[in-house]
XYZ file of C-alpha atoms in Angstrom:
241
model
C 118.426 106.701 91.846
C 115.626 105.499 94.142
C 115.390 106.753 97.701
C 116.100 103.875 100.063
C 114.208 103.143 103.276
C 116.205 103.849 106.434
C 115.263 101.572 109.331
C 116.612 102.654 112.726
C 117.921 99.465 114.364
C 116.369 99.315 117.847
C 115.716 103.012 117.317
C 118.576 105.494 117.184
C 120.499 102.993 119.291
C 123.870 104.648 118.769
C 122.585 107.829 120.426
C 119.946 106.635 122.924
C 119.163 103.458 124.882
C 118.052 100.758 122.459
C 114.435 99.657 122.186
C 113.038 102.594 124.154
C 110.601 105.282 123.130
C 113.434 107.785 123.593
C 115.430 105.974 120.886
C 112.385 105.706 118.615
C 111.501 109.394 118.924
C 115.100 110.352 118.227
C 115.169 108.139 115.126
C 112.039 109.821 113.850
C 113.566 113.247 114.496
C 116.696 112.226 112.574
C 114.593 111.397 109.513
C 114.373 107.594 109.675
C 111.472 106.055 107.775
C 110.826 103.508 110.486
C 112.260 101.688 113.471
C 113.196 98.065 113.992
C 112.395 96.668 117.415
C 112.350 93.317 119.189
C 109.280 91.864 120.876
C 109.164 89.403 123.771
C 106.480 88.385 126.267
C 106.244 89.078 129.982
C 105.225 86.389 132.482
C 101.598 87.483 132.043
C 101.764 87.387 128.251
C 102.128 91.091 127.453
C 104.269 91.957 124.392
C 107.083 94.310 125.415
C 110.075 95.707 123.571
C 113.343 94.000 124.505
C 116.107 92.382 122.476
C 117.692 90.040 125.011
C 115.906 87.266 126.875
C 117.306 88.710 130.116
C 117.185 92.206 131.577
C 120.848 92.165 132.592
C 122.472 94.125 129.757
C 120.033 96.998 129.240
C 118.339 97.613 132.598
C 119.177 98.107 136.264
C 117.958 94.634 137.274
C 118.951 91.064 136.440
C 116.827 88.094 135.494
C 115.015 86.430 132.636
C 112.358 88.640 131.101
C 109.712 85.914 130.982
C 109.764 85.665 134.799
C 108.666 89.308 135.216
C 105.045 90.442 134.976
C 104.204 93.749 133.342
C 103.627 95.199 136.820
C 107.105 94.031 137.857
C 108.628 95.920 134.925
C 107.035 99.266 135.764
C 109.898 100.278 138.050
C 112.702 98.917 135.850
C 115.138 101.523 134.495
C 116.032 100.820 130.862
C 117.939 104.039 130.262
C 120.628 104.830 132.816
C 122.959 102.054 131.576
C 123.340 104.109 128.401
C 123.670 107.606 129.891
C 122.578 109.340 133.123
C 120.195 111.646 131.243
C 118.087 108.618 130.303
C 117.645 107.444 133.898
C 114.131 106.175 134.476
C 113.404 105.440 130.812
C 110.949 102.526 130.925
C 110.701 99.322 128.926
C 107.880 100.114 126.487
C 105.002 97.787 125.765
C 104.275 97.081 122.124
C 100.858 98.656 122.648
C 102.547 101.928 123.654
C 104.790 101.834 120.583
C 101.872 101.163 118.237
C 99.942 104.083 119.722
C 102.996 106.315 119.358
C 103.695 105.309 115.748
C 100.094 105.727 114.632
C 99.399 105.188 110.964
C 102.337 107.158 109.564
C 105.584 105.792 111.043
C 106.819 102.377 109.964
C 107.635 99.586 112.400
C 109.653 96.422 111.837
C 108.845 93.987 114.626
C 111.418 91.226 115.041
C 109.991 88.104 116.655
C 112.083 85.311 118.119
C 109.437 83.077 119.713
C 106.203 81.503 118.494
C 104.064 82.668 121.433
C 105.260 86.247 120.995
C 104.397 86.083 117.300
C 100.840 84.976 118.006
C 100.429 87.690 120.643
C 101.725 90.316 118.221
C 99.182 89.310 115.577
C 96.392 89.607 118.136
C 97.564 93.079 119.097
C 98.065 94.277 115.521
C 94.454 93.366 114.742
C 93.467 96.205 117.090
C 95.599 98.679 115.099
C 94.397 98.254 111.497
C 96.055 101.471 110.343
C 99.547 100.702 111.623
C 102.415 100.248 109.160
C 103.975 97.161 110.710
C 106.190 94.516 109.163
C 106.972 91.384 111.186
C 110.386 89.780 110.670
C 112.123 86.672 111.952
C 114.950 84.229 111.253
C 112.437 81.421 111.872
C 110.836 80.146 108.660
C 108.228 78.045 110.492
C 107.202 81.012 112.630
C 106.735 83.297 109.630
C 104.785 80.606 107.804
C 102.491 80.173 110.829
C 101.989 83.926 111.138
C 101.029 84.182 107.479
C 98.537 81.328 107.872
C 96.954 83.067 110.857
C 97.026 86.562 109.334
C 97.220 86.603 105.537
C 97.122 90.410 105.642
C 100.374 90.617 107.628
C 103.547 91.725 105.777
C 106.540 89.631 106.819
C 110.282 89.853 106.249
C 112.755 86.962 106.282
C 115.981 87.528 108.230
C 119.088 85.670 107.138
C 122.712 85.351 108.191
C 123.346 82.420 105.848
C 126.094 82.330 103.262
C 123.963 79.932 101.185
C 121.641 82.754 100.298
C 119.848 81.098 97.369
C 118.220 78.666 99.798
C 117.359 81.524 102.149
C 115.702 83.416 99.313
C 113.740 80.263 98.462
C 112.552 80.129 102.072
C 111.595 83.806 102.029
C 109.440 83.318 98.950
C 107.923 80.095 100.295
C 106.769 81.691 103.548
C 105.178 84.625 101.744
C 107.727 87.272 102.728
C 107.688 90.629 100.997
C 111.277 91.412 101.940
C 114.612 89.681 102.514
C 116.839 90.949 105.338
C 120.407 89.621 104.905
C 123.434 90.373 107.047
C 125.060 93.322 105.317
C 128.506 91.773 104.834
C 126.966 88.843 102.934
C 125.126 90.937 100.350
C 126.233 90.548 96.729
C 124.910 92.196 93.545
C 123.635 88.864 92.220
C 121.766 88.287 95.479
C 119.960 91.612 95.134
C 119.128 90.867 91.501
C 117.680 87.466 92.398
C 115.587 88.929 95.208
C 114.142 91.563 92.904
C 113.453 88.973 90.213
C 111.490 86.975 92.788
C 109.527 89.957 94.068
C 111.453 90.593 97.277
C 112.713 93.907 98.620
C 116.205 93.795 100.146
C 116.937 95.365 103.551
C 120.456 94.508 104.847
C 121.480 94.844 108.507
C 123.306 96.642 110.169
C 125.029 99.402 108.157
C 126.935 102.217 109.884
C 129.921 102.498 107.538
C 129.808 104.990 104.666
C 131.800 102.893 102.200
C 129.545 99.904 102.758
C 126.496 102.144 102.524
C 127.613 103.367 99.095
C 128.405 99.841 97.913
C 124.973 98.581 98.945
C 123.311 101.566 97.316
C 125.128 100.735 94.078
C 123.861 97.145 94.328
C 120.302 98.437 94.371
C 119.122 97.543 97.876
C 115.716 98.925 98.817
C 116.663 100.005 102.312
C 118.842 99.105 105.275
C 119.045 98.942 109.042
C 121.393 101.235 110.943
C 122.276 102.193 114.511
C 122.931 105.771 113.355
C 119.906 106.904 111.334
C 120.879 110.566 111.474
C 124.174 109.936 109.711
C 122.725 107.460 107.216
C 119.840 109.781 106.338
C 122.389 112.496 105.558
C 124.326 110.095 103.327
C 121.125 109.045 101.614
C 119.947 112.576 101.001
C 123.337 113.641 99.630
C 123.337 110.608 97.322
C 119.935 111.425 95.861
C 119.891 113.199 92.487
C 118.717 116.769 92.385
C 115.066 116.923 91.424
């Protein structure tokens, strides 16, 4: 049985504040192969790591992210909402994450907006050794990114029940992987993806029964909020060598 790739969804987000370096370091310590993170732009065009388009849910301030400059964000606390011990944890810039990951730890950068995608490509060009995959639900965005940077690996996110069309889109935009919602994954979907040269990385898997079912279907990896637990399941599922 192949060893699947464990992507920590927003880092070890079940144990630390999501999309922070604390969560990414913890995911690495737990044995994850890489982290998934979300990239948005500040008012002055700097790529930072944040899922929501507002700061309300995961920081100590309110407001739309795109109205804050990078300097404005320096004093924002992105950790205490999760637990007091993370008080003062900052919103990381993508540059900081790329420097931390180096050339050995994998990154899956989810992009929601065209401008952020273009900025990410510009930044990745300065880190030729990084192991970054860019993913999005937006076919046109991925297609544009591939036109601008043919060297860039991309993954196609999907929450569609009509998955044959989604797989067609993934192939058409040059994706190397297909990222379906985990509850929509079927064995025939995985087989079709593999036949068309796509790896399959479902999201988000924290349940052991579903983990085992997906493993039996032959997925290549998955996203989880609890990489420590999933890495233990994976390692116990692997045949003795």
